[in-house]
N, CA, C and O atoms as a MOPAC input file, in Angstrom:
PM7 MOZYME 1SCF
protein

 N     92.80700 1    86.57200 1    95.57100 1
 C     93.97100 1    87.10000 1    94.87000 1
 C     94.57400 1    88.25300 1    95.66400 1
 O     93.89600 1    88.89400 1    96.46800 1
 N     95.83100 1    88.50000 1    95.42900 1
 C     96.49600 1    89.61900 1    96.06800 1
 C     96.18600 1    90.91400 1    95.35900 1
 O     95.57000 1    90.93800 1    94.29400 1
 N     96.61800 1    91.96400 1    95.96200 1
 C     96.39600 1    93.31400 1    95.45600 1
 C     96.91100 1    93.46500 1    94.03200 1
 O     96.16800 1    93.88900 1    93.14800 1
 N     98.16000 1    93.12700 1    93.80400 1
 C     98.74800 1    93.26600 1    92.47300 1
 C     98.10000 1    92.32600 1    91.47800 1
 O     97.90200 1    92.69000 1    90.31900 1
 N     97.76500 1    91.11600 1    91.91600 1
 C     97.11500 1    90.16100 1    91.02100 1
 C     95.77000 1    90.69900 1    90.54200 1
 O     95.39400 1    90.50000 1    89.38700 1
 N     95.05700 1    91.37300 1    91.41700 1
 C     93.76800 1    91.95100 1    91.03700 1
 C     93.94200 1    92.99600 1    89.94600 1
 O     93.20200 1    92.98600 1    88.96300 1
 N     94.89300 1    93.88600 1    90.09900 1
 C     95.10100 1    94.91600 1    89.08000 1
 C     95.56400 1    94.29600 1    87.77000 1
 O     95.17100 1    94.75900 1    86.70000 1
 N     96.38800 1    93.26100 1    87.83300 1
 C     96.84100 1    92.58700 1    86.61100 1
 C     95.65600 1    91.94300 1    85.90200 1
 O     95.51600 1    92.07200 1    84.68500 1
 N     94.80500 1    91.25200 1    86.65400 1
 C     93.65500 1    90.58400 1    86.04000 1
 C     92.69800 1    91.59000 1    85.41200 1
 O     92.15000 1    91.33200 1    84.34000 1
 N     92.48800 1    92.72800 1    86.06000 1
 C     91.61200 1    93.74800 1    85.48400 1
 C     92.24200 1    94.36500 1    84.24100 1
 O     91.54900 1    94.61200 1    83.25400 1
 N     93.52800 1    94.61100 1    84.28000 1
 C     94.22300 1    95.17900 1    83.12300 1
 C     94.15000 1    94.23400 1    81.93400 1
 O     93.96500 1    94.67900 1    80.80200 1
 N     94.29100 1    92.95000 1    82.17600 1
 C     94.17700 1    91.95900 1    81.09600 1
 C     92.79300 1    91.95900 1    80.47100 1
 O     92.62000 1    91.54500 1    79.32500 1
 N     91.81200 1    92.42400 1    81.22800 1
 C     90.44000 1    92.50300 1    80.71600 1
 C     90.10500 1    93.91800 1    80.22700 1
 O     88.93700 1    94.29600 1    80.13600 1
 N     91.14500 1    94.68500 1    79.91600 1
 C     91.03000 1    96.02200 1    79.33600 1
 C     90.42400 1    97.06000 1    80.29500 1
 O     89.74300 1    97.98800 1    79.85800 1
 N     90.67300 1    96.89900 1    81.58800 1
 C     90.24900 1    97.88400 1    82.57300 1
 C     91.51300 1    98.47200 1    83.18400 1
 O     92.33600 1    97.75000 1    83.74500 1
 N     91.65800 1    99.77500 1    83.07100 1
 C     92.87200 1   100.45300 1    83.54400 1
 C     92.84400 1   100.62400 1    85.05900 1
 O     92.67000 1   101.73400 1    85.56300 1
 N     93.01400 1    99.53800 1    85.76800 1
 C     93.03700 1    99.57500 1    87.23100 1
 C     94.45500 1    99.85600 1    87.70400 1
 O     95.42600 1    99.34800 1    87.14400 1
 N     94.55400 1   100.66500 1    88.73600 1
 C     95.87800 1   100.95700 1    89.29400 1
 C     95.83400 1   100.80700 1    90.81100 1
 O     94.78500 1   100.96500 1    91.43600 1
 N     96.96900 1   100.50600 1    91.37700 1
 C     97.09400 1   100.47200 1    92.82700 1
 C     97.14800 1   101.92200 1    93.28100 1
 O     98.18000 1   102.58400 1    93.17300 1
 N     96.03600 1   102.39600 1    93.78300 1
 C     95.81100 1   103.81600 1    93.98700 1
 C     96.85900 1   104.48900 1    94.85600 1
 O     97.30000 1   105.59900 1    94.55600 1
 N     97.25100 1   103.83500 1    95.91000 1
 C     98.09400 1   104.50000 1    96.89400 1
 C     99.31100 1   103.63500 1    97.15600 1
 O     99.53800 1   103.20400 1    98.28600 1
 N    100.09200 1   103.37800 1    96.12200 1
 C    101.23600 1   102.48300 1    96.26000 1
 C    102.43900 1   103.21000 1    96.85400 1
 O    102.54700 1   104.43200 1    96.76100 1
 N    103.32200 1   102.45700 1    97.45300 1
 C    104.52700 1   103.01200 1    98.04700 1
 C    104.31000 1   103.45600 1    99.47900 1
 O    103.23900 1   103.94400 1    99.83900 1
 N    105.32400 1   103.28400 1   100.27700 1
 C    105.26400 1   103.66200 1   101.68600 1
 C    106.36700 1   104.67000 1   101.97600 1
 O    107.54700 1   104.36500 1   101.80100 1
 N    105.99700 1   105.86100 1   102.41600 1
 C    106.98700 1   106.88500 1   102.73000 1
 C    107.82100 1   106.40700 1   103.91400 1
 O    107.26800 1   106.03400 1   104.94900 1
 N    109.14200 1   106.41500 1   103.77200 1
 C    109.99700 1   105.89300 1   104.84200 1
 C    109.98300 1   106.72500 1   106.12500 1
 O    110.41600 1   106.25100 1   107.17500 1
 N    109.49700 1   107.94200 1   106.04600 1
 C    109.47800 1   108.79700 1   107.22100 1
 C    108.27000 1   108.59500 1   108.12000 1
 O    108.14900 1   109.24800 1   109.15600 1
 N    107.37900 1   107.69900 1   107.73100 1
 C    106.16700 1   107.46200 1   108.50800 1
 C    106.24400 1   106.08800 1   109.15700 1
 O    106.61500 1   105.10800 1   108.51100 1
 N    105.89500 1   106.02100 1   110.42700 1
 C    105.82400 1   104.74500 1   111.13900 1
 C    104.43500 1   104.15400 1   110.86500 1
 O    103.46400 1   104.49800 1   111.54000 1
 N    104.35200 1   103.27700 1   109.88500 1
 C    103.06700 1   102.76200 1   109.43200 1
 C    102.35200 1   101.92800 1   110.48300 1
 O    101.13600 1   101.75400 1   110.39800 1
 N    103.06800 1   101.41000 1   111.46700 1
 C    102.42300 1   100.67000 1   112.55400 1
 C    101.50600 1   101.57600 1   113.37500 1
 O    100.58100 1   101.09400 1   114.02900 1
 N    101.75600 1   102.86400 1   113.34400 1
 C    100.91900 1   103.81700 1   114.07100 1
 C     99.64100 1   104.17000 1   113.30700 1
 O     98.74000 1   104.79800 1   113.86200 1
 N     99.56400 1   103.77100 1   112.05100 1
 C     98.41100 1   104.09600 1   111.20600 1
 C     97.91900 1   102.83500 1   110.49800 1
 O     98.01500 1   102.74200 1   109.27400 1
 N     97.39200 1   101.86200 1   111.25100 1
 C     96.99900 1   100.59400 1   110.63900 1
 C     95.87400 1   100.73000 1   109.61100 1
 O     95.84000 1    99.98800 1   108.63000 1
 N     94.96100 1   101.66700 1   109.83000 1
 C     93.87300 1   101.85100 1   108.86400 1
 C     94.41900 1   102.35100 1   107.53200 1
 O     94.02300 1   101.86700 1   106.47100 1
 N     95.31800 1   103.31100 1   107.58800 1
 C     95.92100 1   103.84100 1   106.36000 1
 C     96.74800 1   102.76600 1   105.66300 1
 O     96.71100 1   102.65100 1   104.43800 1
 N     97.49100 1   101.98300 1   106.43300 1
 C     98.29600 1   100.90900 1   105.84300 1
 C     97.40000 1    99.87800 1   105.17100 1
 O     97.73800 1    99.36200 1   104.10500 1
 N     96.26200 1    99.57500 1   105.78600 1
 C     95.30900 1    98.63700 1   105.18800 1
 C     94.78900 1    99.17500 1   103.85600 1
 O     94.75800 1    98.45300 1   102.85900 1
 N     94.38400 1   100.43600 1   103.84200 1
 C     93.87600 1   101.03100 1   102.60600 1
 C     94.94600 1   101.03400 1   101.51800 1
 O     94.64800 1   100.75800 1   100.35600 1
 N     96.18100 1   101.34100 1   101.88300 1
 C     97.27200 1   101.35200 1   100.90700 1
 C     97.44800 1    99.98000 1   100.28000 1
 O     97.84300 1    99.86600 1    99.12000 1
 N     97.15700 1    98.94600 1   101.04200 1
 C     97.35600 1    97.58300 1   100.56500 1
 C     96.14200 1    97.00200 1    99.85300 1
 O     96.23600 1    95.92400 1    99.26600 1
 N     94.99400 1    97.69600 1    99.89000 1
 C     93.77700 1    97.09500 1    99.35400 1
 C     92.98300 1    97.93900 1    98.36000 1
 O     92.12700 1    97.39400 1    97.66300 1
 N     93.22800 1    99.23300 1    98.26500 1
 C     92.41900 1   100.08600 1    97.38800 1
 C     92.93700 1   100.03000 1    95.95800 1
 O     94.12700 1   100.21400 1    95.70200 1
 N     92.02100 1    99.77200 1    95.03900 1
 C     92.33500 1    99.76500 1    93.61000 1
 C     91.49600 1   100.85900 1    92.95900 1
 O     90.28500 1   100.91900 1    93.17000 1
 N     92.12100 1   101.70900 1    92.18000 1
 C     91.40300 1   102.77300 1    91.47200 1
 C     90.90200 1   102.23900 1    90.13700 1
 O     91.63300 1   101.58200 1    89.39600 1
 N     89.65300 1   102.53400 1    89.85300 1
 C     89.02700 1   102.10800 1    88.60000 1
 C     88.73100 1   103.33400 1    87.74100 1
 O     88.57100 1   104.43600 1    88.26400 1
 N     88.65900 1   103.14500 1    86.43400 1
 C     88.37000 1   104.28600 1    85.56800 1
 C     86.94800 1   104.80600 1    85.78200 1
 O     85.99300 1   104.03800 1    85.90400 1
 N     86.84100 1   106.11100 1    85.82300 1
 C     85.54800 1   106.77500 1    85.93600 1
 C     85.70800 1   108.16100 1    85.33700 1
 O     86.33500 1   109.04000 1    85.92800 1
 N     85.13800 1   108.34300 1    84.16500 1
 C     85.25600 1   109.63500 1    83.49700 1
 C     84.09700 1   109.82100 1    82.52700 1
 O     83.32200 1   108.89500 1    82.28600 1
 N     83.98500 1   111.00400 1    81.98200 1
 C     82.83300 1   111.38300 1    81.16100 1
 C     82.72000 1   110.62200 1    79.84600 1
 O     81.65600 1   110.64100 1    79.22600 1
 N     83.76300 1   109.96400 1    79.40700 1
 C     83.69900 1   109.23100 1    78.14100 1
 C     83.17100 1   107.80500 1    78.30400 1
 O     82.94100 1   107.11600 1    77.31000 1
 N     82.97900 1   107.36100 1    79.53300 1
 C     82.44300 1   106.02200 1    79.76300 1
 C     80.92300 1   106.05600 1    79.68500 1
 O     80.27400 1   106.90700 1    80.29300 1
 N     80.37700 1   105.12700 1    78.93600 1
 C     78.93100 1   105.01400 1    78.83200 1
 C     78.39500 1   103.94800 1    79.77700 1
 O     79.14500 1   103.33600 1    80.53700 1
 N     77.08700 1   103.73900 1    79.71500 1
 C     76.45700 1   102.74000 1    80.58000 1
 C     77.02200 1   101.34200 1    80.34000 1
 O     77.25300 1   100.59300 1    81.28900 1
 N     77.24200 1   100.99300 1    79.07900 1
 C     77.79200 1    99.66700 1    78.76700 1
 C     79.19600 1    99.51500 1    79.33500 1
 O     79.55300 1    98.45200 1    79.84300 1
 N     79.98900 1   100.57500 1    79.24700 1
 C     81.34200 1   100.53100 1    79.80900 1
 C     81.29100 1   100.31200 1    81.32000 1
 O     82.01700 1    99.47700 1    81.86000 1
 N     80.43100 1   101.06500 1    81.99100 1
 C     80.32300 1   100.95300 1    83.44300 1
 C     79.81300 1    99.56900 1    83.85000 1
 O     80.27200 1    98.99900 1    84.84000 1
 N     78.86500 1    99.03600 1    83.08300 1
 C     78.35800 1    97.69400 1    83.37100 1
 C     79.46000 1    96.65400 1    83.19200 1
 O     79.56700 1    95.71600 1    83.98100 1
 N     80.28000 1    96.82200 1    82.15500 1
 C     81.39700 1    95.90200 1    81.92600 1
 C     82.39300 1    95.97200 1    83.07900 1
 O     82.85000 1    94.94000 1    83.57100 1
 N     82.72700 1    97.17300 1    83.50600 1
 C     83.66800 1    97.33900 1    84.62000 1
 C     83.10400 1    96.67900 1    85.87800 1
 O     83.81000 1    95.92900 1    86.55300 1
 N     81.85200 1    96.94900 1    86.19200 1
 C     81.23900 1    96.39600 1    87.40600 1
 C     81.19900 1    94.87400 1    87.36600 1
 O     81.56900 1    94.21900 1    88.34000 1
 N     80.75500 1    94.30900 1    86.25500 1
 C     80.66300 1    92.84800 1    86.18200 1
 C     82.04100 1    92.19500 1    86.19200 1
 O     82.21400 1    91.12000 1    86.76500 1
 N     83.01400 1    92.83600 1    85.56600 1
 C     84.36500 1    92.27900 1    85.54200 1
 C     85.00000 1    92.32900 1    86.92100 1
 O     85.66100 1    91.37400 1    87.33100 1
 N     84.81100 1    93.42100 1    87.64100 1
 C     85.34000 1    93.51400 1    89.00500 1
 C     84.71400 1    92.42000 1    89.87600 1
 O     85.41900 1    91.75800 1    90.63600 1
 N     83.41700 1    92.23200 1    89.77100 1
 C     82.75500 1    91.17800 1    90.54900 1
 C     83.31300 1    89.80600 1    90.19400 1
 O     83.54000 1    88.97700 1    91.07500 1
 N     83.53300 1    89.56900 1    88.91300 1
 C     84.08300 1    88.29600 1    88.44900 1
 C     85.49500 1    88.07100 1    88.99700 1
 O     85.81400 1    86.98400 1    89.47900 1
 N     86.32300 1    89.08900 1    88.92100 1
 C     87.71400 1    88.96900 1    89.37700 1
 C     87.78200 1    88.75700 1    90.88800 1
 O     88.62000 1    87.99400 1    91.36800 1
 N     86.91500 1    89.42000 1    91.63500 1
 C     86.95900 1    89.32100 1    93.09400 1
 C     86.21900 1    88.10900 1    93.65000 1
 O     86.32900 1    87.80200 1    94.83700 1
 N     85.46700 1    87.42200 1    92.79600 1
 C     84.69200 1    86.24900 1    93.26000 1
 C     85.58500 1    85.08900 1    93.64000 1
 O     85.09200 1    84.03700 1    94.04600 1

């Protein structure tokens, strides 16, 4: 699946995933920074905060594995 498809599939499963580093600043020549461009196109932020319990974290982990399989 593509980057956006992954976040959509996780959101449909009640996981607030976001495209962590979306958008490309027009003042930067992204061809000069291929590693950064790759990360911008592939990193998805997942919820991680003090209100999540073990069951929540297990659900997030198993769902991410399922979506990426």
